[in-house]
One Martini backbone bead per residue (centre of mass of N, CA, C, O) as a GRO file, in nm:
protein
  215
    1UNK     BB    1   9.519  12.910  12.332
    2UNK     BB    2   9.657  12.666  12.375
    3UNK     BB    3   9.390  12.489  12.390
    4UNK     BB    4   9.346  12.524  12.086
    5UNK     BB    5   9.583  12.434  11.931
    6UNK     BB    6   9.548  12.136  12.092
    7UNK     BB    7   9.285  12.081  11.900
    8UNK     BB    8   9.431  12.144  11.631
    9UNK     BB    9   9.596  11.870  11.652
   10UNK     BB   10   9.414  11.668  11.713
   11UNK     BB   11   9.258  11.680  11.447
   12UNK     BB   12   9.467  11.629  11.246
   13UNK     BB   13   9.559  11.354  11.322
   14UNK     BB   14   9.288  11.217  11.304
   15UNK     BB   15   9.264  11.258  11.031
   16UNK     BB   16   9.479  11.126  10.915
   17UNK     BB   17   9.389  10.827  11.011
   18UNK     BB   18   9.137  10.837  10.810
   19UNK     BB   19   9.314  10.867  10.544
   20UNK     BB   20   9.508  10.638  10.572
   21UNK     BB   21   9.557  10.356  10.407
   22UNK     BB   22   9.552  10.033  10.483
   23UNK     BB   23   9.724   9.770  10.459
   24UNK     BB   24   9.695   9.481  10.305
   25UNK     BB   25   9.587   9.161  10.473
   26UNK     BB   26   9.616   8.821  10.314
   27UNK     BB   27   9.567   8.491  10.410
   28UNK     BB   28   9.664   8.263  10.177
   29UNK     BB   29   9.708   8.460   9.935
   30UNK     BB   30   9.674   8.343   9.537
   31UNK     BB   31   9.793   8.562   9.385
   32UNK     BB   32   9.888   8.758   9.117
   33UNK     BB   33  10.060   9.021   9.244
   34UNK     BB   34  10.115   8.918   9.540
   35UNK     BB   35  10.215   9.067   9.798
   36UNK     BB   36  10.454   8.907  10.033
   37UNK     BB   37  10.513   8.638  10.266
   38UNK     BB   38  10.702   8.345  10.259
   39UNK     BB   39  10.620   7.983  10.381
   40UNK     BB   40  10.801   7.676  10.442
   41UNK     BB   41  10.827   7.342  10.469
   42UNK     BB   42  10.828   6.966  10.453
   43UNK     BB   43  10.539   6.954  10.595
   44UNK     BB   44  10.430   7.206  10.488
   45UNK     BB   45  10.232   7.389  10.312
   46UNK     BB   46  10.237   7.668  10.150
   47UNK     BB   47  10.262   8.008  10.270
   48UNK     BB   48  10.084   8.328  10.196
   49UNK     BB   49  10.088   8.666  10.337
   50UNK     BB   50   9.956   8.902  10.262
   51UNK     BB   51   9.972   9.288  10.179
   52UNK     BB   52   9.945   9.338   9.899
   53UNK     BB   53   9.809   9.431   9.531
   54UNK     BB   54   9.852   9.508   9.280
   55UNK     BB   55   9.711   9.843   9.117
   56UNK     BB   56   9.638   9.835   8.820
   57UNK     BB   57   9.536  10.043   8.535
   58UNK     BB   58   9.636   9.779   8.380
   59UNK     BB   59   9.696   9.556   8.191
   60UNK     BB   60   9.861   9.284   8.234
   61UNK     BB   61  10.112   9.036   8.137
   62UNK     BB   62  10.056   8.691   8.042
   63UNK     BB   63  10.087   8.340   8.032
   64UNK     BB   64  10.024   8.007   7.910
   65UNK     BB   65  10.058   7.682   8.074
   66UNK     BB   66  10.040   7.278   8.032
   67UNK     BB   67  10.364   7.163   8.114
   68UNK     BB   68  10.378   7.294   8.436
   69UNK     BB   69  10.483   7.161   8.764
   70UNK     BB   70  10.537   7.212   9.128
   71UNK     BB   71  10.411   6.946   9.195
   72UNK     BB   72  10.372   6.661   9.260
   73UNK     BB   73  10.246   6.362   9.099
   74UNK     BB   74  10.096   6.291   9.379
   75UNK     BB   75   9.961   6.560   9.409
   76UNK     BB   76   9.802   6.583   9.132
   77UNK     BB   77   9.634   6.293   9.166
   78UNK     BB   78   9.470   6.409   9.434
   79UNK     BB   79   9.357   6.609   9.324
   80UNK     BB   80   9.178   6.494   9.040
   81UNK     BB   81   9.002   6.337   9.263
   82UNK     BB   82   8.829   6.586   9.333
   83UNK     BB   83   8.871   6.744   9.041
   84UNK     BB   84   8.808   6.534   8.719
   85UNK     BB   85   8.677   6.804   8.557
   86UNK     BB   86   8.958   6.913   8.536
   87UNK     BB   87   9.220   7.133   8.453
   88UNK     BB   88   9.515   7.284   8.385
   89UNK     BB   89   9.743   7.583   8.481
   90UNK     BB   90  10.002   7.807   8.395
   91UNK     BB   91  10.025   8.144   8.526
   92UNK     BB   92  10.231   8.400   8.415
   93UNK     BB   93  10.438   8.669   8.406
   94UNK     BB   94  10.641   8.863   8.163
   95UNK     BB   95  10.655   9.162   8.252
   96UNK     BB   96  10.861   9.331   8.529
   97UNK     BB   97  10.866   9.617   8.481
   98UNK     BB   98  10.566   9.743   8.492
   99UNK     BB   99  10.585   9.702   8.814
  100UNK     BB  100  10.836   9.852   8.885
  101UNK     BB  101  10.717  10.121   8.751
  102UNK     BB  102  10.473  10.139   8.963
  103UNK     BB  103  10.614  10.131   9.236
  104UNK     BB  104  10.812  10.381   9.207
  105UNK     BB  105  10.567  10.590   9.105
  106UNK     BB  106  10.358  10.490   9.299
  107UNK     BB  107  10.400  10.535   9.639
  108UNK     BB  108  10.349  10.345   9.916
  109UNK     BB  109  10.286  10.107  10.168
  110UNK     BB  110  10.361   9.868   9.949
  111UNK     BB  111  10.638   9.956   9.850
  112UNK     BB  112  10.763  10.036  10.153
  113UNK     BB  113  10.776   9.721  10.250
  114UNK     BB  114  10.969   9.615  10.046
  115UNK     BB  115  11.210   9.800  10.112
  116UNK     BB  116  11.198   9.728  10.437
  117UNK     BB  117  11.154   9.398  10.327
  118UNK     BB  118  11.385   9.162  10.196
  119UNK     BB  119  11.208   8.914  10.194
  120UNK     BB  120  10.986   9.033   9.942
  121UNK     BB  121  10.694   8.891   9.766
  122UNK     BB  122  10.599   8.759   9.417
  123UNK     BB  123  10.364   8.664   9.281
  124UNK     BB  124  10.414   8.492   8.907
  125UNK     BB  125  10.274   8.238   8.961
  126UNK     BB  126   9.980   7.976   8.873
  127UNK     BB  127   9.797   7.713   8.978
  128UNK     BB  128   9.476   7.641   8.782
  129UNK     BB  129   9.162   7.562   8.759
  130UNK     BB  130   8.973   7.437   8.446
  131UNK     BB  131   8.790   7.416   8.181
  132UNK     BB  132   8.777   7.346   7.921
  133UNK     BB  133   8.706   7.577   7.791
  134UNK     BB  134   8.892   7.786   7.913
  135UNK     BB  135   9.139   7.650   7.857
  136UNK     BB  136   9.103   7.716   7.539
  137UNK     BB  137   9.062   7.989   7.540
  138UNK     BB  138   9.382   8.068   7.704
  139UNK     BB  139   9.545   7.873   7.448
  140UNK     BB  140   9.409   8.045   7.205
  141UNK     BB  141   9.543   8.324   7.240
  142UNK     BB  142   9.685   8.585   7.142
  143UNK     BB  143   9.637   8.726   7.409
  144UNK     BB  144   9.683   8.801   7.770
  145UNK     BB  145   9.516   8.947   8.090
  146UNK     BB  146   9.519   9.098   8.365
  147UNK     BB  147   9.239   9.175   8.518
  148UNK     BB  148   9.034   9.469   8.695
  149UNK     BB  149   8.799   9.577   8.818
  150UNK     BB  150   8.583   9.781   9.009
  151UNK     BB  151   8.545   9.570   9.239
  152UNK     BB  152   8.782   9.391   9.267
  153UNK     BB  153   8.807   9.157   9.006
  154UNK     BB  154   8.981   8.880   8.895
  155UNK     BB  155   9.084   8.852   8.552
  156UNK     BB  156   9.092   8.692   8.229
  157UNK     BB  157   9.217   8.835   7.930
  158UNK     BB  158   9.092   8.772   7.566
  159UNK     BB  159   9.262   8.785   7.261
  160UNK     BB  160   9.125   8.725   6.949
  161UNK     BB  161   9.170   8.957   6.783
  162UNK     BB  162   8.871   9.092   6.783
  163UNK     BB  163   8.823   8.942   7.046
  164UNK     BB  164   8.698   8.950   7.384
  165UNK     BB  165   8.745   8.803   7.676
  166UNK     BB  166   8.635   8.675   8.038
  167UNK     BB  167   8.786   8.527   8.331
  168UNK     BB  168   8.740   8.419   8.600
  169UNK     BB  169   8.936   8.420   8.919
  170UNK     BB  170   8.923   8.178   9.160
  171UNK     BB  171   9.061   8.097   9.410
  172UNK     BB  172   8.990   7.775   9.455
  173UNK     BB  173   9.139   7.689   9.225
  174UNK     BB  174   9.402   7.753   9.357
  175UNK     BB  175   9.687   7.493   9.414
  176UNK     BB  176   9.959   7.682   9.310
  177UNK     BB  177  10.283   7.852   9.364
  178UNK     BB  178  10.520   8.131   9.324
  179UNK     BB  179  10.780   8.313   9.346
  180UNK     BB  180  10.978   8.642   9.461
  181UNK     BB  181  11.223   8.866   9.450
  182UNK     BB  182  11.326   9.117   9.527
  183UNK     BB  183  11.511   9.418   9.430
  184UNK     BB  184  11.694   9.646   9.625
  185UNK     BB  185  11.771   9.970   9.682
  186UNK     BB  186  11.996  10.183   9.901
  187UNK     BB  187  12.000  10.517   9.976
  188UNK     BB  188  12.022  10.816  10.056
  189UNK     BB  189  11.867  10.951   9.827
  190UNK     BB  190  11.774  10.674   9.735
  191UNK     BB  191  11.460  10.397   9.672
  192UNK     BB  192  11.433  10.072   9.508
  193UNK     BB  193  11.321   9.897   9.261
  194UNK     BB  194  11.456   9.702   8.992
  195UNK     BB  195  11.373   9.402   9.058
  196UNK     BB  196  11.269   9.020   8.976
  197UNK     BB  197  11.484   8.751   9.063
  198UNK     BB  198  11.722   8.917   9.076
  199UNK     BB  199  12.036   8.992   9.113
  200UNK     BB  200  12.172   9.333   9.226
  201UNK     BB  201  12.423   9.321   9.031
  202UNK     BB  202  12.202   9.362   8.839
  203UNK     BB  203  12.050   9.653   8.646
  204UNK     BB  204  11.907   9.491   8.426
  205UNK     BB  205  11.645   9.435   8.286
  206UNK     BB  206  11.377   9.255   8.198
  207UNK     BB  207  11.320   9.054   7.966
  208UNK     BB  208  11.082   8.983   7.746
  209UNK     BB  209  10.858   8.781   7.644
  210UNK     BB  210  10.771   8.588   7.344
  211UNK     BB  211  10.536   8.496   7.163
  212UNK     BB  212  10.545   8.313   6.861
  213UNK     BB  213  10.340   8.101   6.846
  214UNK     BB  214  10.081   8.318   6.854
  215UNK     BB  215  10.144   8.482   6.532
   0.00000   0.00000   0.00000
């Protein structure tokens, strides 16, 4: 009879182990929404650890700017004679009340590591090269949302009026990122994430920036 529980109690644990989803983990991964930890000195470019993108069932809500670069203009210089008929954009995350609404609300392993790593950031911002029609397409667009495929193909959707349009995201585009720290509560009952960016001493949502120039 022991020997009896003693295989099922190791069948459990196997099964346990072959559902359980392992944390993804991409090493100097820079997309929007990608979370984990950020290393930088002044002798090296910026390194970013990925633990995991958020996966979210909805478009996010981004909006572009072309006048706003985190590289030296001597840094500028140099990418773009590597890549002259590109254009840059700088695309930023708007609203992070429904991240962290999304995070909170559906905890995993990926929600689990931010609480316990309170240095775990989250990419906000990203600075990625574009051609010119892509570059008009996502500048003169009434609404942007990032979007993901079925495939996990990550995409910009432009929504003109009633025209609706995507453009892929490419990694290799991305040559420069932002990033936030979350802020986390802890406490005997209840652990969650309230902020992003902002000081804990503060427990008011972010509010949305409102594009008034697109209406």
């Amino acid at each position: 009879m022991k020997k009896i529980i003693s295989l099922l109690l190791l069948l459990m644990l196997c099964s346990c182990s072959i559902f359980k989803s392992p944390v993804e983990k991409k090493e100097g991964f820079k997309m929007i929404t990608a979370i984990g930890n950020y290393e930088s000195n002044g002798l090296n470019s910026a390194r970013f650890e990925s633990k995991g993108l958020l996966d979210s069932r909805y478009d996010i809500e981004i909006y572009a700017t072309q006048d706003s670069l985190k590289t030296s203009l001597t840094d500028v210089k140099k990418i773009f004679k590597k890549r002259p008929k590109k254009a840059y954009l700088k695309l930023s995350l708007i609203n992070s009340v429904e991240i962290i609404e999304h995070l909170n609300s559906e905890f995993s392993d990926l929600s689990a590591y931010i609480i316990e790593n309170p240095e775990t950031q989250i990419i906000t911002d990203i600075y990625v090269f574009m051609n010119s029609a892509q570059s008009n397409q996502i500048l003169n667009a009434n609404a942007l949302f990032l979007n993901k495929t079925q495939e996990g193909i990550y995409r910009i959707k432009t929504v003109n009026g009633v025209e609706v349009d995507y453009i892929t995201l490419n990694q290799k585009d991305v040559f420069d990122f932002s990033s936030e720290k979350f802020c986390v509560v802890k406490n005997y009952y209840d652990s969650k994430i309230i902020s992003i960016g902002e000081g804990c001493k503060s427990k008011k949502k972010k509010t949305k920036k409102e594009r008034y120039d697109r209406f």
